[in-house]
PDB file of N, CA and C in Angstrom:
ATOM      1  N   SER A   1     -23.564  -0.991  14.338  1.00  0.00           N
ATOM      2  CA  SER A   1     -24.978  -0.944  14.669  1.00  0.00           C
ATOM      3  C   SER A   1     -25.782  -0.492  13.457  1.00  0.00           C
ATOM      4  N   ILE A   2     -27.027  -0.864  13.480  1.00  0.00           N
ATOM      5  CA  ILE A   2     -27.921  -0.554  12.378  1.00  0.00           C
ATOM      6  C   ILE A   2     -29.147   0.170  12.930  1.00  0.00           C
ATOM      7  N   PRO A   3     -29.501   1.330  12.374  1.00  0.00           N
ATOM      8  CA  PRO A   3     -30.702   2.016  12.870  1.00  0.00           C
ATOM      9  C   PRO A   3     -31.968   1.285  12.426  1.00  0.00           C
ATOM     10  N   THR A   4     -32.889   1.088  13.354  1.00  0.00           N
ATOM     11  CA  THR A   4     -34.182   0.467  13.046  1.00  0.00           C
ATOM     12  C   THR A   4     -35.281   1.333  13.652  1.00  0.00           C
ATOM     13  N   GLN A   5     -36.515   0.982  13.393  1.00  0.00           N
ATOM     14  CA  GLN A   5     -37.637   1.729  13.967  1.00  0.00           C
ATOM     15  C   GLN A   5     -37.664   1.609  15.484  1.00  0.00           C
ATOM     16  N   ARG A   6     -37.055   0.579  16.016  1.00  0.00           N
ATOM     17  CA  ARG A   6     -37.007   0.360  17.473  1.00  0.00           C
ATOM     18  C   ARG A   6     -35.724   0.889  18.103  1.00  0.00           C
ATOM     19  N   GLY A   7     -34.875   1.530  17.329  1.00  0.00           N
ATOM     20  CA  GLY A   7     -33.585   2.014  17.827  1.00  0.00           C
ATOM     21  C   GLY A   7     -32.450   1.258  17.171  1.00  0.00           C
ATOM     22  N   LEU A   8     -31.250   1.400  17.707  1.00  0.00           N
ATOM     23  CA  LEU A   8     -30.081   0.753  17.118  1.00  0.00           C
ATOM     24  C   LEU A   8     -30.075  -0.743  17.426  1.00  0.00           C
ATOM     25  N   ALA A   9     -29.732  -1.528  16.423  1.00  0.00           N
ATOM     26  CA  ALA A   9     -29.608  -2.985  16.561  1.00  0.00           C
ATOM     27  C   ALA A   9     -28.170  -3.376  16.247  1.00  0.00           C
ATOM     28  N   PRO A  10     -27.728  -4.534  16.738  1.00  0.00           N
ATOM     29  CA  PRO A  10     -26.348  -4.962  16.440  1.00  0.00           C
ATOM     30  C   PRO A  10     -26.119  -5.122  14.949  1.00  0.00           C
ATOM     31  N   GLY A  11     -24.957  -4.702  14.489  1.00  0.00           N
ATOM     32  CA  GLY A  11     -24.578  -4.856  13.091  1.00  0.00           C
ATOM     33  C   GLY A  11     -23.573  -5.985  12.933  1.00  0.00           C
ATOM     34  N   ASN A  12     -22.825  -5.972  11.851  1.00  0.00           N
ATOM     35  CA  ASN A  12     -21.867  -7.028  11.563  1.00  0.00           C
ATOM     36  C   ASN A  12     -20.792  -7.176  12.626  1.00  0.00           C
ATOM     37  N   GLY A  13     -20.389  -6.072  13.239  1.00  0.00           N
ATOM     38  CA  GLY A  13     -19.350  -6.140  14.261  1.00  0.00           C
ATOM     39  C   GLY A  13     -19.703  -7.089  15.384  1.00  0.00           C
ATOM     40  N   ALA A  14     -20.977  -7.144  15.761  1.00  0.00           N
ATOM     41  CA  ALA A  14     -21.413  -8.054  16.827  1.00  0.00           C
ATOM     42  C   ALA A  14     -21.211  -9.498  16.400  1.00  0.00           C
ATOM     43  N   PHE A  15     -21.502  -9.817  15.144  1.00  0.00           N
ATOM     44  CA  PHE A  15     -21.341 -11.181  14.663  1.00  0.00           C
ATOM     45  C   PHE A  15     -19.867 -11.548  14.505  1.00  0.00           C
ATOM     46  N   VAL A  16     -19.049 -10.600  14.092  1.00  0.00           N
ATOM     47  CA  VAL A  16     -17.604 -10.844  13.985  1.00  0.00           C
ATOM     48  C   VAL A  16     -17.043 -11.137  15.370  1.00  0.00           C
ATOM     49  N   ASN A  17     -17.453 -10.361  16.371  1.00  0.00           N
ATOM     50  CA  ASN A  17     -16.972 -10.605  17.735  1.00  0.00           C
ATOM     51  C   ASN A  17     -17.436 -11.965  18.257  1.00  0.00           C
ATOM     52  N   LEU A  18     -18.659 -12.366  17.917  1.00  0.00           N
ATOM     53  CA  LEU A  18     -19.158 -13.676  18.321  1.00  0.00           C
ATOM     54  C   LEU A  18     -18.280 -14.782  17.733  1.00  0.00           C
ATOM     55  N   LEU A  19     -18.000 -14.693  16.445  1.00  0.00           N
ATOM     56  CA  LEU A  19     -17.152 -15.705  15.805  1.00  0.00           C
ATOM     57  C   LEU A  19     -15.744 -15.703  16.383  1.00  0.00           C
ATOM     58  N   LYS A  20     -15.243 -14.516  16.692  1.00  0.00           N
ATOM     59  CA  LYS A  20     -13.903 -14.398  17.291  1.00  0.00           C
ATOM     60  C   LYS A  20     -13.863 -15.129  18.626  1.00  0.00           C
ATOM     61  N   GLU A  21     -14.887 -14.948  19.450  1.00  0.00           N
ATOM     62  CA  GLU A  21     -14.954 -15.619  20.747  1.00  0.00           C
ATOM     63  C   GLU A  21     -15.116 -17.127  20.603  1.00  0.00           C
ATOM     64  N   LEU A  22     -15.938 -17.550  19.668  1.00  0.00           N
ATOM     65  CA  LEU A  22     -16.196 -18.979  19.488  1.00  0.00           C
ATOM     66  C   LEU A  22     -15.007 -19.740  18.919  1.00  0.00           C
ATOM     67  N   THR A  23     -14.224 -19.088  18.058  1.00  0.00           N
ATOM     68  CA  THR A  23     -13.119 -19.766  17.383  1.00  0.00           C
ATOM     69  C   THR A  23     -11.751 -19.444  17.952  1.00  0.00           C
ATOM     70  N   SER A  24     -11.660 -18.417  18.789  1.00  0.00           N
ATOM     71  CA  SER A  24     -10.383 -17.930  19.332  1.00  0.00           C
ATOM     72  C   SER A  24      -9.438 -17.472  18.232  1.00  0.00           C
ATOM     73  N   ALA A  25      -9.974 -17.171  17.063  1.00  0.00           N
ATOM     74  CA  ALA A  25      -9.171 -16.676  15.941  1.00  0.00           C
ATOM     75  C   ALA A  25      -9.347 -15.160  15.835  1.00  0.00           C
ATOM     76  N   THR A  26      -8.317 -14.478  15.405  1.00  0.00           N
ATOM     77  CA  THR A  26      -8.400 -13.041  15.191  1.00  0.00           C
ATOM     78  C   THR A  26      -8.691 -12.793  13.713  1.00  0.00           C
ATOM     79  N   PRO A  27      -9.846 -12.217  13.418  1.00  0.00           N
ATOM     80  CA  PRO A  27     -10.197 -12.005  12.010  1.00  0.00           C
ATOM     81  C   PRO A  27      -9.389 -10.874  11.377  1.00  0.00           C
ATOM     82  N   GLU A  28      -9.183 -10.978  10.085  1.00  0.00           N
ATOM     83  CA  GLU A  28      -8.592  -9.874   9.333  1.00  0.00           C
ATOM     84  C   GLU A  28      -9.759  -9.034   8.816  1.00  0.00           C
ATOM     85  N   VAL A  29      -9.806  -7.803   9.256  1.00  0.00           N
ATOM     86  CA  VAL A  29     -10.946  -6.946   8.931  1.00  0.00           C
ATOM     87  C   VAL A  29     -10.642  -6.129   7.681  1.00  0.00           C
ATOM     88  N   ALA A  30     -11.565  -6.167   6.720  1.00  0.00           N
ATOM     89  CA  ALA A  30     -11.417  -5.405   5.486  1.00  0.00           C
ATOM     90  C   ALA A  30     -12.516  -4.365   5.339  1.00  0.00           C
ATOM     91  N   GLY A  31     -13.469  -4.363   6.252  1.00  0.00           N
ATOM     92  CA  GLY A  31     -14.597  -3.435   6.164  1.00  0.00           C
ATOM     93  C   GLY A  31     -14.280  -2.078   6.764  1.00  0.00           C
ATOM     94  N   LYS A  32     -15.293  -1.228   6.811  1.00  0.00           N
ATOM     95  CA  LYS A  32     -15.135   0.127   7.322  1.00  0.00           C
ATOM     96  C   LYS A  32     -14.693   0.103   8.772  1.00  0.00           C
ATOM     97  N   PRO A  33     -13.763   0.921   9.185  1.00  0.00           N
ATOM     98  CA  PRO A  33     -13.121   2.031   8.496  1.00  0.00           C
ATOM     99  C   PRO A  33     -11.770   1.690   7.868  1.00  0.00           C
ATOM    100  N   PHE A  34     -11.478   0.426   7.657  1.00  0.00           N
ATOM    101  CA  PHE A  34     -10.164   0.030   7.173  1.00  0.00           C
ATOM    102  C   PHE A  34      -9.996   0.299   5.676  1.00  0.00           C
ATOM    103  N   SER A  35      -8.776   0.658   5.302  1.00  0.00           N
ATOM    104  CA  SER A  35      -8.482   1.148   3.955  1.00  0.00           C
ATOM    105  C   SER A  35      -8.756   0.198   2.795  1.00  0.00           C
ATOM    106  N   PRO A  36      -8.575  -1.135   2.918  1.00  0.00           N
ATOM    107  CA  PRO A  36      -8.774  -1.991   1.738  1.00  0.00           C
ATOM    108  C   PRO A  36     -10.133  -1.806   1.062  1.00  0.00           C
ATOM    109  N   LEU A  37     -11.190  -1.687   1.840  1.00  0.00           N
ATOM    110  CA  LEU A  37     -12.530  -1.519   1.270  1.00  0.00           C
ATOM    111  C   LEU A  37     -12.638  -0.203   0.502  1.00  0.00           C
ATOM    112  N   PHE A  38     -12.139   0.871   1.079  1.00  0.00           N
ATOM    113  CA  PHE A  38     -12.219   2.188   0.443  1.00  0.00           C
ATOM    114  C   PHE A  38     -11.333   2.254  -0.796  1.00  0.00           C
ATOM    115  N   ALA A  39     -10.141   1.670  -0.712  1.00  0.00           N
ATOM    116  CA  ALA A  39      -9.234   1.675  -1.863  1.00  0.00           C
ATOM    117  C   ALA A  39      -9.836   0.892  -3.029  1.00  0.00           C
ATOM    118  N   ALA A  40     -10.413  -0.269  -2.742  1.00  0.00           N
ATOM    119  CA  ALA A  40     -11.022  -1.096  -3.795  1.00  0.00           C
ATOM    120  C   ALA A  40     -12.206  -0.374  -4.432  1.00  0.00           C
ATOM    121  N   ALA A  41     -13.037   0.246  -3.628  1.00  0.00           N
ATOM    122  CA  ALA A  41     -14.204   0.964  -4.171  1.00  0.00           C
ATOM    123  C   ALA A  41     -13.764   2.157  -5.009  1.00  0.00           C
ATOM    124  N   ALA A  42     -12.813   2.937  -4.506  1.00  0.00           N
ATOM    125  CA  ALA A  42     -12.345   4.123  -5.227  1.00  0.00           C
ATOM    126  C   ALA A  42     -11.677   3.748  -6.549  1.00  0.00           C
ATOM    127  N   ALA A  43     -11.040   2.578  -6.595  1.00  0.00           N
ATOM    128  CA  ALA A  43     -10.365   2.132  -7.822  1.00  0.00           C
ATOM    129  C   ALA A  43     -11.348   1.843  -8.949  1.00  0.00           C
ATOM    130  N   THR A  44     -12.617   1.663  -8.635  1.00  0.00           N
ATOM    131  CA  THR A  44     -13.610   1.362  -9.660  1.00  0.00           C
ATOM    132  C   THR A  44     -14.276   2.610 -10.227  1.00  0.00           C
ATOM    133  N   VAL A  45     -13.903   3.769  -9.722  1.00  0.00           N
ATOM    134  CA  VAL A  45     -14.549   5.023 -10.109  1.00  0.00           C
ATOM    135  C   VAL A  45     -13.599   5.886 -10.912  1.00  0.00           C
ATOM    136  N   THR A  46     -14.096   6.464 -11.986  1.00  0.00           N
ATOM    137  CA  THR A  46     -13.332   7.430 -12.754  1.00  0.00           C
ATOM    138  C   THR A  46     -13.772   8.813 -12.308  1.00  0.00           C
ATOM    139  N   GLY A  47     -12.833   9.638 -11.924  1.00  0.00           N
ATOM    140  CA  GLY A  47     -13.172  10.978 -11.474  1.00  0.00           C
ATOM    141  C   GLY A  47     -13.126  11.092  -9.963  1.00  0.00           C
ATOM    142  N   LYS A  48     -13.783  12.094  -9.449  1.00  0.00           N
ATOM    143  CA  LYS A  48     -13.771  12.364  -8.009  1.00  0.00           C
ATOM    144  C   LYS A  48     -14.674  11.394  -7.262  1.00  0.00           C
ATOM    145  N   VAL A  49     -14.292  11.095  -6.031  1.00  0.00           N
ATOM    146  CA  VAL A  49     -15.043  10.166  -5.191  1.00  0.00           C
ATOM    147  C   VAL A  49     -15.538  10.915  -3.956  1.00  0.00           C
ATOM    148  N   LEU A  50     -16.769  10.646  -3.554  1.00  0.00           N
ATOM    149  CA  LEU A  50     -17.343  11.210  -2.349  1.00  0.00           C
ATOM    150  C   LEU A  50     -17.992  10.083  -1.556  1.00  0.00           C
ATOM    151  N   MET A  51     -17.564   9.905  -0.317  1.00  0.00           N
ATOM    152  CA  MET A  51     -18.156   8.902   0.563  1.00  0.00           C
ATOM    153  C   MET A  51     -19.324   9.528   1.300  1.00  0.00           C
ATOM    154  N   LEU A  52     -20.509   8.925   1.177  1.00  0.00           N
ATOM    155  CA  LEU A  52     -21.679   9.352   1.932  1.00  0.00           C
ATOM    156  C   LEU A  52     -21.837   8.395   3.102  1.00  0.00           C
ATOM    157  N   GLY A  53     -22.058   8.928   4.300  1.00  0.00           N
ATOM    158  CA  GLY A  53     -22.239   8.039   5.435  1.00  0.00           C
ATOM    159  C   GLY A  53     -22.868   8.725   6.620  1.00  0.00           C
ATOM    160  N   ASP A  54     -23.464   7.905   7.500  1.00  0.00           N
ATOM    161  CA  ASP A  54     -24.084   8.450   8.700  1.00  0.00           C
ATOM    162  C   ASP A  54     -23.306   8.114   9.964  1.00  0.00           C
ATOM    163  N   ARG A  55     -22.256   7.316   9.823  1.00  0.00           N
ATOM    164  CA  ARG A  55     -21.433   6.955  10.983  1.00  0.00           C
ATOM    165  C   ARG A  55     -20.082   7.631  10.881  1.00  0.00           C
ATOM    166  N   LEU A  56     -19.727   8.340  11.914  1.00  0.00           N
ATOM    167  CA  LEU A  56     -18.446   9.038  11.932  1.00  0.00           C
ATOM    168  C   LEU A  56     -17.281   8.067  12.116  1.00  0.00           C
ATOM    169  N   ASP A  57     -17.486   7.010  12.912  1.00  0.00           N
ATOM    170  CA  ASP A  57     -16.397   6.099  13.262  1.00  0.00           C
ATOM    171  C   ASP A  57     -16.112   5.037  12.200  1.00  0.00           C
ATOM    172  N   THR A  58     -16.974   4.901  11.212  1.00  0.00           N
ATOM    173  CA  THR A  58     -16.723   3.932  10.149  1.00  0.00           C
ATOM    174  C   THR A  58     -16.684   4.610   8.791  1.00  0.00           C
ATOM    175  N   ASP A  59     -17.794   5.221   8.393  1.00  0.00           N
ATOM    176  CA  ASP A  59     -17.904   5.828   7.064  1.00  0.00           C
ATOM    177  C   ASP A  59     -16.953   7.012   6.884  1.00  0.00           C
ATOM    178  N   ILE A  60     -17.052   7.974   7.776  1.00  0.00           N
ATOM    179  CA  ILE A  60     -16.282   9.212   7.619  1.00  0.00           C
ATOM    180  C   ILE A  60     -14.812   8.968   7.939  1.00  0.00           C
ATOM    181  N   GLU A  61     -14.526   8.277   9.037  1.00  0.00           N
ATOM    182  CA  GLU A  61     -13.133   7.998   9.388  1.00  0.00           C
ATOM    183  C   GLU A  61     -12.445   7.180   8.304  1.00  0.00           C
ATOM    184  N   GLY A  62     -13.142   6.189   7.753  1.00  0.00           N
ATOM    185  CA  GLY A  62     -12.558   5.366   6.696  1.00  0.00           C
ATOM    186  C   GLY A  62     -12.228   6.178   5.458  1.00  0.00           C
ATOM    187  N   ALA A  63     -13.127   7.063   5.076  1.00  0.00           N
ATOM    188  CA  ALA A  63     -12.869   7.918   3.918  1.00  0.00           C
ATOM    189  C   ALA A  63     -11.662   8.807   4.171  1.00  0.00           C
ATOM    190  N   LYS A  64     -11.595   9.397   5.346  1.00  0.00           N
ATOM    191  CA  LYS A  64     -10.474  10.285   5.668  1.00  0.00           C
ATOM    192  C   LYS A  64      -9.155   9.529   5.675  1.00  0.00           C
ATOM    193  N   ARG A  65      -9.144   8.310   6.181  1.00  0.00           N
ATOM    194  CA  ARG A  65      -7.911   7.492   6.180  1.00  0.00           C
ATOM    195  C   ARG A  65      -7.404   7.263   4.759  1.00  0.00           C
ATOM    196  N   GLN A  66      -8.329   7.162   3.814  1.00  0.00           N
ATOM    197  CA  GLN A  66      -7.975   6.876   2.425  1.00  0.00           C
ATOM    198  C   GLN A  66      -7.807   8.140   1.599  1.00  0.00           C
ATOM    199  N   GLY A  67      -8.063   9.311   2.196  1.00  0.00           N
ATOM    200  CA  GLY A  67      -7.936  10.564   1.457  1.00  0.00           C
ATOM    201  C   GLY A  67      -9.110  10.848   0.545  1.00  0.00           C
ATOM    202  N   ILE A  68     -10.272  10.300   0.881  1.00  0.00           N
ATOM    203  CA  ILE A  68     -11.489  10.478   0.097  1.00  0.00           C
ATOM    204  C   ILE A  68     -12.365  11.521   0.780  1.00  0.00           C
ATOM    205  N   ALA A  69     -12.922  12.438   0.013  1.00  0.00           N
ATOM    206  CA  ALA A  69     -13.843  13.434   0.573  1.00  0.00           C
ATOM    207  C   ALA A  69     -15.073  12.725   1.130  1.00  0.00           C
ATOM    208  N   SER A  70     -15.658  13.295   2.184  1.00  0.00           N
ATOM    209  CA  SER A  70     -16.801  12.640   2.820  1.00  0.00           C
ATOM    210  C   SER A  70     -17.924  13.616   3.108  1.00  0.00           C
ATOM    211  N   ALA A  71     -19.130  13.071   3.113  1.00  0.00           N
ATOM    212  CA  ALA A  71     -20.325  13.836   3.457  1.00  0.00           C
ATOM    213  C   ALA A  71     -21.097  13.050   4.498  1.00  0.00           C
ATOM    214  N   TRP A  72     -21.343  13.662   5.644  1.00  0.00           N
ATOM    215  CA  TRP A  72     -22.165  13.042   6.686  1.00  0.00           C
ATOM    216  C   TRP A  72     -23.625  13.264   6.347  1.00  0.00           C
ATOM    217  N   VAL A  73     -24.438  12.198   6.469  1.00  0.00           N
ATOM    218  CA  VAL A  73     -25.869  12.254   6.187  1.00  0.00           C
ATOM    219  C   VAL A  73     -26.620  12.035   7.498  1.00  0.00           C
ATOM    220  N   ASN A  74     -27.543  12.923   7.803  1.00  0.00           N
ATOM    221  CA  ASN A  74     -28.297  12.869   9.051  1.00  0.00           C
ATOM    222  C   ASN A  74     -29.431  11.844   8.946  1.00  0.00           C
ATOM    223  N   THR A  75     -29.076  10.557   9.130  1.00  0.00           N
ATOM    224  CA  THR A  75     -30.090   9.501   9.040  1.00  0.00           C
ATOM    225  C   THR A  75     -30.281   8.754  10.353  1.00  0.00           C
ATOM    226  N   GLY A  76     -29.638   9.190  11.425  1.00  0.00           N
ATOM    227  CA  GLY A  76     -29.990   8.628  12.710  1.00  0.00           C
ATOM    228  C   GLY A  76     -28.925   7.964  13.551  1.00  0.00           C
ATOM    229  N   VAL A  77     -27.798   7.554  12.994  1.00  0.00           N
ATOM    230  CA  VAL A  77     -26.790   6.900  13.827  1.00  0.00           C
ATOM    231  C   VAL A  77     -26.041   7.944  14.649  1.00  0.00           C
ATOM    232  N   HIS A  78     -25.386   8.868  13.985  1.00  0.00           N
ATOM    233  CA  HIS A  78     -24.760   9.996  14.674  1.00  0.00           C
ATOM    234  C   HIS A  78     -25.584  11.247  14.391  1.00  0.00           C
ATOM    235  N   HIS A  79     -25.520  12.182  15.302  1.00  0.00           N
ATOM    236  CA  HIS A  79     -26.310  13.406  15.193  1.00  0.00           C
ATOM    237  C   HIS A  79     -25.396  14.603  15.002  1.00  0.00           C
ATOM    238  N   ILE A  80     -25.952  15.748  14.664  1.00  0.00           N
ATOM    239  CA  ILE A  80     -25.162  16.947  14.368  1.00  0.00           C
ATOM    240  C   ILE A  80     -24.245  17.317  15.533  1.00  0.00           C
ATOM    241  N   GLY A  81     -24.687  17.108  16.754  1.00  0.00           N
ATOM    242  CA  GLY A  81     -23.825  17.371  17.910  1.00  0.00           C
ATOM    243  C   GLY A  81     -22.583  16.505  17.900  1.00  0.00           C
ATOM    244  N   ASP A  82     -22.731  15.247  17.471  1.00  0.00           N
ATOM    245  CA  ASP A  82     -21.581  14.346  17.353  1.00  0.00           C
ATOM    246  C   ASP A  82     -20.601  14.863  16.307  1.00  0.00           C
ATOM    247  N   VAL A  83     -21.145  15.352  15.199  1.00  0.00           N
ATOM    248  CA  VAL A  83     -20.304  15.870  14.112  1.00  0.00           C
ATOM    249  C   VAL A  83     -19.533  17.101  14.593  1.00  0.00           C
ATOM    250  N   LEU A  84     -20.223  18.003  15.275  1.00  0.00           N
ATOM    251  CA  LEU A  84     -19.586  19.234  15.744  1.00  0.00           C
ATOM    252  C   LEU A  84     -18.498  18.962  16.771  1.00  0.00           C
ATOM    253  N   ASN A  85     -18.629  17.875  17.519  1.00  0.00           N
ATOM    254  CA  ASN A  85     -17.641  17.537  18.545  1.00  0.00           C
ATOM    255  C   ASN A  85     -16.637  16.478  18.099  1.00  0.00           C
ATOM    256  N   ALA A  86     -16.716  16.063  16.854  1.00  0.00           N
ATOM    257  CA  ALA A  86     -15.853  14.989  16.352  1.00  0.00           C
ATOM    258  C   ALA A  86     -14.407  15.450  16.230  1.00  0.00           C
ATOM    259  N   PRO A  87     -13.463  14.529  16.494  1.00  0.00           N
ATOM    260  CA  PRO A  87     -12.057  14.849  16.242  1.00  0.00           C
ATOM    261  C   PRO A  87     -11.823  14.990  14.734  1.00  0.00           C
ATOM    262  N   THR A  88     -10.738  15.603  14.366  1.00  0.00           N
ATOM    263  CA  THR A  88     -10.426  15.853  12.954  1.00  0.00           C
ATOM    264  C   THR A  88     -10.510  14.594  12.101  1.00  0.00           C
ATOM    265  N   ALA A  89     -10.082  13.455  12.627  1.00  0.00           N
ATOM    266  CA  ALA A  89     -10.076  12.200  11.867  1.00  0.00           C
ATOM    267  C   ALA A  89     -11.485  11.711  11.533  1.00  0.00           C
ATOM    268  N   ARG A  90     -12.493  12.297  12.172  1.00  0.00           N
ATOM    269  CA  ARG A  90     -13.880  11.879  11.930  1.00  0.00           C
ATOM    270  C   ARG A  90     -14.769  13.046  11.509  1.00  0.00           C
ATOM    271  N   ARG A  91     -14.165  14.110  11.040  1.00  0.00           N
ATOM    272  CA  ARG A  91     -14.944  15.296  10.665  1.00  0.00           C
ATOM    273  C   ARG A  91     -15.117  15.353   9.148  1.00  0.00           C
ATOM    274  N   PRO A  92     -16.355  15.282   8.657  1.00  0.00           N
ATOM    275  CA  PRO A  92     -16.601  15.273   7.212  1.00  0.00           C
ATOM    276  C   PRO A  92     -16.412  16.655   6.581  1.00  0.00           C
ATOM    277  N   GLU A  93     -16.213  16.664   5.270  1.00  0.00           N
ATOM    278  CA  GLU A  93     -16.110  17.919   4.535  1.00  0.00           C
ATOM    279  C   GLU A  93     -17.473  18.542   4.269  1.00  0.00           C
ATOM    280  N   PHE A  94     -18.497  17.700   4.182  1.00  0.00           N
ATOM    281  CA  PHE A  94     -19.843  18.181   3.846  1.00  0.00           C
ATOM    282  C   PHE A  94     -20.876  17.593   4.822  1.00  0.00           C
ATOM    283  N   LEU A  95     -21.978  18.329   5.016  1.00  0.00           N
ATOM    284  CA  LEU A  95     -23.081  17.876   5.859  1.00  0.00           C
ATOM    285  C   LEU A  95     -24.352  17.849   5.018  1.00  0.00           C
ATOM    286  N   LEU A  96     -25.119  16.757   5.107  1.00  0.00           N
ATOM    287  CA  LEU A  96     -26.376  16.620   4.376  1.00  0.00           C
ATOM    288  C   LEU A  96     -27.502  16.327   5.355  1.00  0.00           C
ATOM    289  N   GLY A  97     -28.605  17.035   5.233  1.00  0.00           N
ATOM    290  CA  GLY A  97     -29.741  16.849   6.128  1.00  0.00           C
ATOM    291  C   GLY A  97     -30.403  15.492   5.958  1.00  0.00           C
ATOM    292  N   ASP A  98     -30.425  14.967   4.732  1.00  0.00           N
ATOM    293  CA  ASP A  98     -30.995  13.647   4.455  1.00  0.00           C
ATOM    294  C   ASP A  98     -30.537  13.203   3.077  1.00  0.00           C
ATOM    295  N   LEU A  99     -30.908  12.003   2.699  1.00  0.00           N
ATOM    296  CA  LEU A  99     -30.507  11.505   1.386  1.00  0.00           C
ATOM    297  C   LEU A  99     -31.281  12.194   0.278  1.00  0.00           C
TER     298      LEU A  99
END
């Protein structure tokens, strides 16, 4: 989902599911929270890596799966209550009020 002025709107996942239904094919997912995307991005950086994200189930979980430090940013998708109640696999190392 994508935050908009009118609330959350469907993101890429909705379109992937549409194509899956129309084609009866199972897509190979490389985006968040799956490791290939995080591994490829981290490989381009020299030094320490920090994932910034506002979604616990994609940004933060993906970083944790890859062993990358993460910072949750309060931009509207998940809220501080979600962070405080998140399971370990979705709990960031750092909290940021905004960008």
